[in-house]
């Protein structure tokens, strides 16, 4: 893995950098010593290296039990589905919906309250045997609870109440809450959400790992990658800790007025990795009137929509490019006899050659337009490297939030809409 | 259609409002008199009411010719596909990929340079009869040109060169350019991109209408909606012109330091409408160091990722909620005997009842957090109302850009990355 900020430090004065480096050392030491804000939720820090191999076996065995259904619905919102979706979308075929796979299609529910969405999902699954993975710490969050009511009823109708119990897995608190109670009553297979790992840091727990395994990907390889990243962070000083360098860089940029960070990809499979990253950083940093606004750029796609703004609009942006060195497949640009598009000079070259020139050309053009660019590069998009990226961003996010002195692990503001909503639900009945 | 800014004008002083109203009158008069910046590209202003019925017939007949293929690939980037995709995703079933439809599945290509994307698309279509709609004014834009090379070759291999000519439709310039020339040479069915309509304003030309018709939706109803919106804008003074009220409101907010606008939906089908809107506003306003940064919120989904930031992060945001009064289908919340989630008080209510309380609760919570909220509401998500929305946002965008004195119809900054990219493509061969 590589991180490049293109000598950005040279643009800042050395006193400021020195102060940040001093703070960085303190932050790193606080995080590992559990002395920082919210340290009761830092169970994710040592998670990759301490995962029990029995848990991996159990998850894989459970995943296997769904191998003969066409659809498995993951019910969850926020951190309860974004990690799994990020990894699955990152690894699966762009057109897998149209292909008869050996593994189930993963569908998602309980992450919105759209009546048409629930109706159409029910319509699709009517009469079918399907699986449900319901993920909720409490079991009372409105969105997943409503979806679970509808889909549980449907599954019981489709396959009978008894058989439905083998088609439902609950991922929830170890002892408390509505979902735990229901799972115990009905004898659902259950996995535990650890107490010391918050939703947005939970992808390497069963919350993320079970859906990923059901989709047919190697969770062991993901863990292997994350272990490497965990050790890289743990065993490095702040100068060789790439996650810390990323955190320092974005903090410098934020302090200089860059209040929007665009996580850019050049591969559409990374779009939902961006959505996961948005929650991770937005929810960790966005408090006390502070925080960088995280947003996604799917390039070159969005160069033809947001490209104009990035190049010449308000100068409050910087870009972090999530780069993949090599594609997984090869396709060469064909020769055209007529050559009316004048692109024959590219014939015989791989498509990715053009993609990489677009990436480098864009970086130069945007930097010329005073949009700072950072690059994080992995060699190839696979389980191992996604595992590394996950841990890299988790620890970089914790560092970053500590730079602006906020608690990276709480989300007090999420309650505000819920309180108003529940008040209205009761008053407007 | 309704627009509500919740008495936001009361928070601003009347001198400022008076100045904006005076400017609004001038802007409206300039736009219709073609006196504003970039007026040579205002062909879209009268487009809905002047569409030739023969063109509609021709588009529908052409669409019909694809009724027996399973896949039609739309090749285009930016304005060449975003309008069609916005409408199609807005109208189709959330799970249509898994359903055998009577109409072809629309796939998209030429909007990225991902080698894996092209490889997997080619893999999916190998051996199949499929359609290609290639959309490019020039025919030399890198992304669509490369995709067209690959897919044209594949189609010719699959069905033979002669038959492939009936499976390819070109939407391009009336007389100039590589694609026009190729289409003429090969006898492809061709539709024209009007000279006075830029890419991001082109959804109501064949660029958007043909793919929408192929997907099985009524383009006549879309036009009907747009005609109403065109007349509403044309025949109203600035106080009753909702698009102008939206433009004035967002300009007031921008001037007060709100530099990020989030277009919020409570229905996942509107996500790509948001992507279309992002291009429309971002590319129209983002120049000369100015412009509101447009971004999307899919709620309640993103309340569990960006909700924390919106509620308590930097105060540089406002939200525009794109609201749909009624869903297209009905599903009631089931009773649960155990009632462990304590939601039985909602049993028998429609799912949308909860969605609407979430929407109203969020508006109140975010306003309490000093995030101004605007609402644009349509009665139902269908062709007619999408047609209205399209025109509403097009004209609101032109008004808005004129408020900050930029040309809403050019995109000089998009060339910057292309120039660097083509330089690198040639130098690094």
PDB file of N, CA, C and O in Angstrom, chain A residues 342-408:
ATOM      1  N   UNK A 342     -10.145   8.628 -34.474  1.00  0.00           N
ATOM      2  CA  UNK A 342      -8.703   8.961 -34.385  1.00  0.00           C
ATOM      3  C   UNK A 342      -8.022   8.371 -33.159  1.00  0.00           C
ATOM      4  O   UNK A 342      -7.060   8.936 -32.648  1.00  0.00           O
ATOM      5  N   UNK A 343      -8.502   7.251 -32.674  1.00  0.00           N
ATOM      6  CA  UNK A 343      -7.906   6.656 -31.483  1.00  0.00           C
ATOM      7  C   UNK A 343      -7.077   5.409 -31.799  1.00  0.00           C
ATOM      8  O   UNK A 343      -6.702   4.660 -30.887  1.00  0.00           O
ATOM      9  N   UNK A 344      -6.765   5.197 -33.064  1.00  0.00           N
ATOM     10  CA  UNK A 344      -5.998   3.992 -33.397  1.00  0.00           C
ATOM     11  C   UNK A 344      -4.613   3.955 -32.754  1.00  0.00           C
ATOM     12  O   UNK A 344      -4.034   2.879 -32.605  1.00  0.00           O
ATOM     13  N   UNK A 345      -4.096   5.111 -32.376  1.00  0.00           N
ATOM     14  CA  UNK A 345      -2.788   5.093 -31.700  1.00  0.00           C
ATOM     15  C   UNK A 345      -2.858   4.364 -30.368  1.00  0.00           C
ATOM     16  O   UNK A 345      -1.841   3.979 -29.808  1.00  0.00           O
ATOM     17  N   UNK A 346      -4.079   4.150 -29.855  1.00  0.00           N
ATOM     18  CA  UNK A 346      -4.241   3.400 -28.608  1.00  0.00           C
ATOM     19  C   UNK A 346      -4.548   1.921 -28.849  1.00  0.00           C
ATOM     20  O   UNK A 346      -4.598   1.140 -27.886  1.00  0.00           O
ATOM     21  N   UNK A 347      -4.767   1.545 -30.092  1.00  0.00           N
ATOM     22  CA  UNK A 347      -5.134   0.153 -30.380  1.00  0.00           C
ATOM     23  C   UNK A 347      -4.034  -0.787 -29.892  1.00  0.00           C
ATOM     24  O   UNK A 347      -2.843  -0.505 -30.049  1.00  0.00           O
ATOM     25  N   UNK A 348      -4.429  -1.881 -29.274  1.00  0.00           N
ATOM     26  CA  UNK A 348      -3.469  -2.843 -28.738  1.00  0.00           C
ATOM     27  C   UNK A 348      -3.072  -2.550 -27.303  1.00  0.00           C
ATOM     28  O   UNK A 348      -2.524  -3.400 -26.609  1.00  0.00           O
ATOM     29  N   UNK A 349      -3.343  -1.328 -26.849  1.00  0.00           N
ATOM     30  CA  UNK A 349      -3.086  -0.982 -25.443  1.00  0.00           C
ATOM     31  C   UNK A 349      -4.234  -1.494 -24.580  1.00  0.00           C
ATOM     32  O   UNK A 349      -5.377  -1.556 -25.023  1.00  0.00           O
ATOM     33  N   UNK A 350      -3.948  -1.812 -23.329  1.00  0.00           N
ATOM     34  CA  UNK A 350      -5.018  -2.177 -22.400  1.00  0.00           C
ATOM     35  C   UNK A 350      -5.896  -0.957 -22.104  1.00  0.00           C
ATOM     36  O   UNK A 350      -5.400   0.178 -22.071  1.00  0.00           O
ATOM     37  N   UNK A 351      -7.167  -1.206 -21.844  1.00  0.00           N
ATOM     38  CA  UNK A 351      -8.084  -0.123 -21.467  1.00  0.00           C
ATOM     39  C   UNK A 351      -7.542   0.623 -20.246  1.00  0.00           C
ATOM     40  O   UNK A 351      -7.608   1.852 -20.161  1.00  0.00           O
ATOM     41  N   UNK A 352      -6.965  -0.121 -19.306  1.00  0.00           N
ATOM     42  CA  UNK A 352      -6.469   0.489 -18.076  1.00  0.00           C
ATOM     43  C   UNK A 352      -5.344   1.492 -18.329  1.00  0.00           C
ATOM     44  O   UNK A 352      -5.151   2.425 -17.534  1.00  0.00           O
ATOM     45  N   UNK A 353      -4.623   1.296 -19.419  1.00  0.00           N
ATOM     46  CA  UNK A 353      -3.599   2.285 -19.768  1.00  0.00           C
ATOM     47  C   UNK A 353      -4.252   3.669 -19.914  1.00  0.00           C
ATOM     48  O   UNK A 353      -3.764   4.671 -19.362  1.00  0.00           O
ATOM     49  N   UNK A 354      -5.366   3.707 -20.618  1.00  0.00           N
ATOM     50  CA  UNK A 354      -6.080   4.987 -20.790  1.00  0.00           C
ATOM     51  C   UNK A 354      -6.607   5.491 -19.449  1.00  0.00           C
ATOM     52  O   UNK A 354      -6.537   6.693 -19.142  1.00  0.00           O
ATOM     53  N   UNK A 355      -7.125   4.571 -18.632  1.00  0.00           N
ATOM     54  CA  UNK A 355      -7.655   4.953 -17.323  1.00  0.00           C
ATOM     55  C   UNK A 355      -6.570   5.610 -16.465  1.00  0.00           C
ATOM     56  O   UNK A 355      -6.808   6.616 -15.792  1.00  0.00           O
ATOM     57  N   UNK A 356      -5.359   5.057 -16.514  1.00  0.00           N
ATOM     58  CA  UNK A 356      -4.270   5.589 -15.693  1.00  0.00           C
ATOM     59  C   UNK A 356      -3.813   6.960 -16.189  1.00  0.00           C
ATOM     60  O   UNK A 356      -3.428   7.826 -15.393  1.00  0.00           O
ATOM     61  N   UNK A 357      -3.838   7.166 -17.493  1.00  0.00           N
ATOM     62  CA  UNK A 357      -3.467   8.496 -18.004  1.00  0.00           C
ATOM     63  C   UNK A 357      -4.535   9.514 -17.621  1.00  0.00           C
ATOM     64  O   UNK A 357      -4.238  10.672 -17.325  1.00  0.00           O
ATOM     65  N   UNK A 358      -5.793   9.055 -17.620  1.00  0.00           N
ATOM     66  CA  UNK A 358      -6.874   9.946 -17.167  1.00  0.00           C
ATOM     67  C   UNK A 358      -6.655  10.321 -15.701  1.00  0.00           C
ATOM     68  O   UNK A 358      -6.810  11.482 -15.310  1.00  0.00           O
ATOM     69  N   UNK A 359      -6.268   9.328 -14.915  1.00  0.00           N
ATOM     70  CA  UNK A 359      -6.051   9.564 -13.479  1.00  0.00           C
ATOM     71  C   UNK A 359      -4.919  10.568 -13.252  1.00  0.00           C
ATOM     72  O   UNK A 359      -5.068  11.537 -12.501  1.00  0.00           O
ATOM     73  N   UNK A 360      -3.813  10.351 -13.934  1.00  0.00           N
ATOM     74  CA  UNK A 360      -2.661  11.234 -13.755  1.00  0.00           C
ATOM     75  C   UNK A 360      -2.949  12.619 -14.359  1.00  0.00           C
ATOM     76  O   UNK A 360      -2.611  13.653 -13.754  1.00  0.00           O
ATOM     77  N   UNK A 361      -3.594  12.636 -15.510  1.00  0.00           N
ATOM     78  CA  UNK A 361      -3.949  13.918 -16.134  1.00  0.00           C
ATOM     79  C   UNK A 361      -4.880  14.724 -15.251  1.00  0.00           C
ATOM     80  O   UNK A 361      -4.738  15.951 -15.119  1.00  0.00           O
ATOM     81  N   UNK A 362      -5.805  14.049 -14.626  1.00  0.00           N
ATOM     82  CA  UNK A 362      -6.768  14.729 -13.742  1.00  0.00           C
ATOM     83  C   UNK A 362      -6.072  15.288 -12.513  1.00  0.00           C
ATOM     84  O   UNK A 362      -6.340  16.411 -12.081  1.00  0.00           O
ATOM     85  N   UNK A 363      -5.168  14.492 -11.953  1.00  0.00           N
ATOM     86  CA  UNK A 363      -4.440  14.970 -10.777  1.00  0.00           C
ATOM     87  C   UNK A 363      -3.700  16.264 -11.097  1.00  0.00           C
ATOM     88  O   UNK A 363      -3.775  17.249 -10.342  1.00  0.00           O
ATOM     89  N   UNK A 364      -2.998  16.265 -12.212  1.00  0.00           N
ATOM     90  CA  UNK A 364      -2.232  17.456 -12.604  1.00  0.00           C
ATOM     91  C   UNK A 364      -3.171  18.637 -12.864  1.00  0.00           C
ATOM     92  O   UNK A 364      -2.955  19.753 -12.365  1.00  0.00           O
ATOM     93  N   UNK A 365      -4.242  18.378 -13.596  1.00  0.00           N
ATOM     94  CA  UNK A 365      -5.182  19.464 -13.930  1.00  0.00           C
ATOM     95  C   UNK A 365      -5.820  20.042 -12.668  1.00  0.00           C
ATOM     96  O   UNK A 365      -5.902  21.262 -12.509  1.00  0.00           O
ATOM     97  N   UNK A 366      -6.231  19.160 -11.760  1.00  0.00           N
ATOM     98  CA  UNK A 366      -6.883  19.661 -10.544  1.00  0.00           C
ATOM     99  C   UNK A 366      -5.895  20.368  -9.629  1.00  0.00           C
ATOM    100  O   UNK A 366      -6.232  21.387  -9.025  1.00  0.00           O
ATOM    101  N   UNK A 367      -4.685  19.847  -9.528  1.00  0.00           N
ATOM    102  CA  UNK A 367      -3.684  20.567  -8.736  1.00  0.00           C
ATOM    103  C   UNK A 367      -3.400  21.943  -9.339  1.00  0.00           C
ATOM    104  O   UNK A 367      -3.261  22.929  -8.608  1.00  0.00           O
ATOM    105  N   UNK A 368      -3.354  22.010 -10.659  1.00  0.00           N
ATOM    106  CA  UNK A 368      -3.205  23.317 -11.318  1.00  0.00           C
ATOM    107  C   UNK A 368      -4.371  24.245 -10.981  1.00  0.00           C
ATOM    108  O   UNK A 368      -4.222  25.464 -10.973  1.00  0.00           O
ATOM    109  N   UNK A 369      -5.512  23.658 -10.714  1.00  0.00           N
ATOM    110  CA  UNK A 369      -6.692  24.445 -10.324  1.00  0.00           C
ATOM    111  C   UNK A 369      -6.769  24.659  -8.823  1.00  0.00           C
ATOM    112  O   UNK A 369      -7.815  25.038  -8.312  1.00  0.00           O
ATOM    113  N   UNK A 370      -5.660  24.386  -8.124  1.00  0.00           N
ATOM    114  CA  UNK A 370      -5.574  24.593  -6.668  1.00  0.00           C
ATOM    115  C   UNK A 370      -6.480  23.649  -5.867  1.00  0.00           C
ATOM    116  O   UNK A 370      -7.054  24.025  -4.845  1.00  0.00           O
ATOM    117  N   UNK A 371      -6.613  22.443  -6.349  1.00  0.00           N
ATOM    118  CA  UNK A 371      -7.303  21.380  -5.605  1.00  0.00           C
ATOM    119  C   UNK A 371      -6.235  20.367  -5.188  1.00  0.00           C
ATOM    120  O   UNK A 371      -5.754  19.597  -6.010  1.00  0.00           O
ATOM    121  N   UNK A 372      -5.838  20.372  -3.906  1.00  0.00           N
ATOM    122  CA  UNK A 372      -4.812  19.429  -3.474  1.00  0.00           C
ATOM    123  C   UNK A 372      -5.263  17.984  -3.712  1.00  0.00           C
ATOM    124  O   UNK A 372      -6.453  17.671  -3.567  1.00  0.00           O
ATOM    125  N   UNK A 373      -4.331  17.151  -4.109  1.00  0.00           N
ATOM    126  CA  UNK A 373      -4.622  15.742  -4.380  1.00  0.00           C
ATOM    127  C   UNK A 373      -3.740  14.833  -3.543  1.00  0.00           C
ATOM    128  O   UNK A 373      -2.537  15.057  -3.435  1.00  0.00           O
ATOM    129  N   UNK A 374      -4.357  13.808  -2.981  1.00  0.00           N
ATOM    130  CA  UNK A 374      -3.634  12.747  -2.280  1.00  0.00           C
ATOM    131  C   UNK A 374      -3.941  11.444  -3.001  1.00  0.00           C
ATOM    132  O   UNK A 374      -4.989  11.305  -3.604  1.00  0.00           O
ATOM    133  N   UNK A 375      -3.036  10.483  -2.911  1.00  0.00           N
ATOM    134  CA  UNK A 375      -3.308   9.166  -3.502  1.00  0.00           C
ATOM    135  C   UNK A 375      -3.029   8.073  -2.487  1.00  0.00           C
ATOM    136  O   UNK A 375      -2.001   8.091  -1.808  1.00  0.00           O
ATOM    137  N   UNK A 376      -3.965   7.153  -2.394  1.00  0.00           N
ATOM    138  CA  UNK A 376      -3.772   5.922  -1.617  1.00  0.00           C
ATOM    139  C   UNK A 376      -3.869   4.795  -2.629  1.00  0.00           C
ATOM    140  O   UNK A 376      -4.872   4.684  -3.331  1.00  0.00           O
ATOM    141  N   UNK A 377      -2.823   3.999  -2.725  1.00  0.00           N
ATOM    142  CA  UNK A 377      -2.829   2.971  -3.779  1.00  0.00           C
ATOM    143  C   UNK A 377      -2.695   1.566  -3.226  1.00  0.00           C
ATOM    144  O   UNK A 377      -1.880   1.302  -2.350  1.00  0.00           O
ATOM    145  N   UNK A 378      -3.495   0.670  -3.770  1.00  0.00           N
ATOM    146  CA  UNK A 378      -3.355  -0.768  -3.495  1.00  0.00           C
ATOM    147  C   UNK A 378      -2.987  -1.454  -4.808  1.00  0.00           C
ATOM    148  O   UNK A 378      -3.315  -0.950  -5.880  1.00  0.00           O
ATOM    149  N   UNK A 379      -2.316  -2.612  -4.734  1.00  0.00           N
ATOM    150  CA  UNK A 379      -1.883  -3.257  -5.981  1.00  0.00           C
ATOM    151  C   UNK A 379      -3.036  -3.811  -6.812  1.00  0.00           C
ATOM    152  O   UNK A 379      -3.024  -3.723  -8.034  1.00  0.00           O
ATOM    153  N   UNK A 380      -4.043  -4.363  -6.133  1.00  0.00           N
ATOM    154  CA  UNK A 380      -5.126  -5.019  -6.872  1.00  0.00           C
ATOM    155  C   UNK A 380      -6.363  -5.037  -5.973  1.00  0.00           C
ATOM    156  O   UNK A 380      -6.252  -4.978  -4.742  1.00  0.00           O
ATOM    157  N   UNK A 381      -7.539  -5.051  -6.583  1.00  0.00           N
ATOM    158  CA  UNK A 381      -8.771  -5.035  -5.799  1.00  0.00           C
ATOM    159  C   UNK A 381      -9.181  -6.473  -5.476  1.00  0.00           C
ATOM    160  O   UNK A 381      -9.786  -7.164  -6.293  1.00  0.00           O
ATOM    161  N   UNK A 382      -8.811  -6.923  -4.283  1.00  0.00           N
ATOM    162  CA  UNK A 382      -9.164  -8.278  -3.859  1.00  0.00           C
ATOM    163  C   UNK A 382      -9.415  -8.270  -2.354  1.00  0.00           C
ATOM    164  O   UNK A 382      -9.303  -7.220  -1.699  1.00  0.00           O
ATOM    165  N   UNK A 383      -9.765  -9.426  -1.805  1.00  0.00           N
ATOM    166  CA  UNK A 383     -10.118  -9.510  -0.393  1.00  0.00           C
ATOM    167  C   UNK A 383      -8.988  -8.986   0.495  1.00  0.00           C
ATOM    168  O   UNK A 383      -9.216  -8.192   1.421  1.00  0.00           O
ATOM    169  N   UNK A 384      -7.776  -9.455   0.227  1.00  0.00           N
ATOM    170  CA  UNK A 384      -6.631  -9.103   1.059  1.00  0.00           C
ATOM    171  C   UNK A 384      -6.445  -7.587   1.132  1.00  0.00           C
ATOM    172  O   UNK A 384      -6.301  -7.001   2.222  1.00  0.00           O
ATOM    173  N   UNK A 385      -6.466  -6.931  -0.012  1.00  0.00           N
ATOM    174  CA  UNK A 385      -6.223  -5.492  -0.033  1.00  0.00           C
ATOM    175  C   UNK A 385      -7.400  -4.679   0.492  1.00  0.00           C
ATOM    176  O   UNK A 385      -7.216  -3.602   1.059  1.00  0.00           O
ATOM    177  N   UNK A 386      -8.600  -5.200   0.306  1.00  0.00           N
ATOM    178  CA  UNK A 386      -9.750  -4.517   0.924  1.00  0.00           C
ATOM    179  C   UNK A 386      -9.636  -4.600   2.446  1.00  0.00           C
ATOM    180  O   UNK A 386      -9.929  -3.629   3.158  1.00  0.00           O
ATOM    181  N   UNK A 387      -9.195  -5.743   2.948  1.00  0.00           N
ATOM    182  CA  UNK A 387      -8.965  -5.877   4.390  1.00  0.00           C
ATOM    183  C   UNK A 387      -7.968  -4.839   4.899  1.00  0.00           C
ATOM    184  O   UNK A 387      -8.170  -4.210   5.947  1.00  0.00           O
ATOM    185  N   UNK A 388      -6.909  -4.660   4.132  1.00  0.00           N
ATOM    186  CA  UNK A 388      -5.917  -3.645   4.515  1.00  0.00           C
ATOM    187  C   UNK A 388      -6.527  -2.242   4.512  1.00  0.00           C
ATOM    188  O   UNK A 388      -6.333  -1.458   5.439  1.00  0.00           O
ATOM    189  N   UNK A 389      -7.249  -1.951   3.439  1.00  0.00           N
ATOM    190  CA  UNK A 389      -7.861  -0.616   3.313  1.00  0.00           C
ATOM    191  C   UNK A 389      -8.815  -0.320   4.460  1.00  0.00           C
ATOM    192  O   UNK A 389      -8.852   0.804   4.969  1.00  0.00           O
ATOM    193  N   UNK A 390      -9.604  -1.321   4.829  1.00  0.00           N
ATOM    194  CA  UNK A 390     -10.579  -1.121   5.909  1.00  0.00           C
ATOM    195  C   UNK A 390      -9.859  -0.688   7.188  1.00  0.00           C
ATOM    196  O   UNK A 390     -10.202   0.327   7.802  1.00  0.00           O
ATOM    197  N   UNK A 391      -8.850  -1.445   7.557  1.00  0.00           N
ATOM    198  CA  UNK A 391      -8.158  -1.106   8.796  1.00  0.00           C
ATOM    199  C   UNK A 391      -7.424   0.230   8.669  1.00  0.00           C
ATOM    200  O   UNK A 391      -7.424   1.050   9.596  1.00  0.00           O
ATOM    201  N   UNK A 392      -6.805   0.440   7.505  1.00  0.00           N
ATOM    202  CA  UNK A 392      -6.105   1.700   7.253  1.00  0.00           C
ATOM    203  C   UNK A 392      -7.021   2.899   7.497  1.00  0.00           C
ATOM    204  O   UNK A 392      -6.665   3.849   8.213  1.00  0.00           O
ATOM    205  N   UNK A 393      -8.220   2.855   6.918  1.00  0.00           N
ATOM    206  CA  UNK A 393      -9.127   3.997   7.062  1.00  0.00           C
ATOM    207  C   UNK A 393      -9.688   4.085   8.485  1.00  0.00           C
ATOM    208  O   UNK A 393      -9.902   5.184   8.998  1.00  0.00           O
ATOM    209  N   UNK A 394      -9.925   2.953   9.122  1.00  0.00           N
ATOM    210  CA  UNK A 394     -10.433   3.007  10.497  1.00  0.00           C
ATOM    211  C   UNK A 394      -9.446   3.716  11.421  1.00  0.00           C
ATOM    212  O   UNK A 394      -9.818   4.612  12.185  1.00  0.00           O
ATOM    213  N   UNK A 395      -8.192   3.329  11.312  1.00  0.00           N
ATOM    214  CA  UNK A 395      -7.226   3.925  12.238  1.00  0.00           C
ATOM    215  C   UNK A 395      -6.915   5.372  11.833  1.00  0.00           C
ATOM    216  O   UNK A 395      -6.788   6.253  12.693  1.00  0.00           O
ATOM    217  N   UNK A 396      -6.890   5.621  10.524  1.00  0.00           N
ATOM    218  CA  UNK A 396      -6.675   7.000  10.066  1.00  0.00           C
ATOM    219  C   UNK A 396      -7.809   7.902  10.552  1.00  0.00           C
ATOM    220  O   UNK A 396      -7.596   9.073  10.897  1.00  0.00           O
ATOM    221  N   UNK A 397      -9.007   7.363  10.587  1.00  0.00           N
ATOM    222  CA  UNK A 397     -10.170   8.143  11.020  1.00  0.00           C
ATOM    223  C   UNK A 397     -10.088   8.471  12.505  1.00  0.00           C
ATOM    224  O   UNK A 397     -10.359   9.608  12.907  1.00  0.00           O
ATOM    225  N   UNK A 398      -9.700   7.493  13.302  1.00  0.00           N
ATOM    226  CA  UNK A 398      -9.550   7.747  14.741  1.00  0.00           C
ATOM    227  C   UNK A 398      -8.482   8.821  14.974  1.00  0.00           C
ATOM    228  O   UNK A 398      -8.693   9.785  15.721  1.00  0.00           O
ATOM    229  N   UNK A 399      -7.330   8.666  14.309  1.00  0.00           N
ATOM    230  CA  UNK A 399      -6.274   9.694  14.414  1.00  0.00           C
ATOM    231  C   UNK A 399      -6.838  11.073  14.047  1.00  0.00           C
ATOM    232  O   UNK A 399      -6.650  12.062  14.758  1.00  0.00           O
ATOM    233  N   UNK A 400      -7.512  11.128  12.899  1.00  0.00           N
ATOM    234  CA  UNK A 400      -8.010  12.407  12.363  1.00  0.00           C
ATOM    235  C   UNK A 400      -8.945  13.104  13.329  1.00  0.00           C
ATOM    236  O   UNK A 400      -8.846  14.315  13.545  1.00  0.00           O
ATOM    237  N   UNK A 401      -9.882  12.332  13.874  1.00  0.00           N
ATOM    238  CA  UNK A 401     -10.853  12.927  14.798  1.00  0.00           C
ATOM    239  C   UNK A 401     -10.150  13.457  16.038  1.00  0.00           C
ATOM    240  O   UNK A 401     -10.505  14.515  16.572  1.00  0.00           O
ATOM    241  N   UNK A 402      -9.122  12.749  16.498  1.00  0.00           N
ATOM    242  CA  UNK A 402      -8.369  13.235  17.655  1.00  0.00           C
ATOM    243  C   UNK A 402      -7.630  14.539  17.345  1.00  0.00           C
ATOM    244  O   UNK A 402      -7.455  15.385  18.226  1.00  0.00           O
ATOM    245  N   UNK A 403      -7.210  14.712  16.104  1.00  0.00           N
ATOM    246  CA  UNK A 403      -6.562  15.993  15.747  1.00  0.00           C
ATOM    247  C   UNK A 403      -7.501  17.168  15.969  1.00  0.00           C
ATOM    248  O   UNK A 403      -7.064  18.254  16.325  1.00  0.00           O
ATOM    249  N   UNK A 404      -8.794  16.974  15.718  1.00  0.00           N
ATOM    250  CA  UNK A 404      -9.716  18.098  15.939  1.00  0.00           C
ATOM    251  C   UNK A 404     -10.429  17.973  17.296  1.00  0.00           C
ATOM    252  O   UNK A 404     -11.437  18.639  17.544  1.00  0.00           O
ATOM    253  N   UNK A 405      -9.880  17.095  18.133  1.00  0.00           N
ATOM    254  CA  UNK A 405     -10.351  16.989  19.515  1.00  0.00           C
ATOM    255  C   UNK A 405     -11.825  16.629  19.651  1.00  0.00           C
ATOM    256  O   UNK A 405     -12.523  17.175  20.523  1.00  0.00           O
ATOM    257  N   UNK A 406     -12.284  15.735  18.792  1.00  0.00           N
ATOM    258  CA  UNK A 406     -13.644  15.215  18.990  1.00  0.00           C
ATOM    259  C   UNK A 406     -13.555  13.712  19.277  1.00  0.00           C
ATOM    260  O   UNK A 406     -12.558  13.066  18.973  1.00  0.00           O
ATOM    261  N   UNK A 407     -14.606  13.195  19.864  1.00  0.00           N
ATOM    262  CA  UNK A 407     -14.700  11.765  20.155  1.00  0.00           C
ATOM    263  C   UNK A 407     -15.041  11.025  18.858  1.00  0.00           C
ATOM    264  O   UNK A 407     -16.129  11.209  18.319  1.00  0.00           O
ATOM    265  N   UNK A 408     -14.120  10.184  18.365  1.00  0.00           N
ATOM    266  CA  UNK A 408     -14.370   9.524  17.071  1.00  0.00           C
ATOM    267  C   UNK A 408     -15.423   8.428  17.152  1.00  0.00           C
ATOM    268  O   UNK A 408     -15.790   7.863  16.130  1.00  0.00           O
TER     269      UNK A 408
END
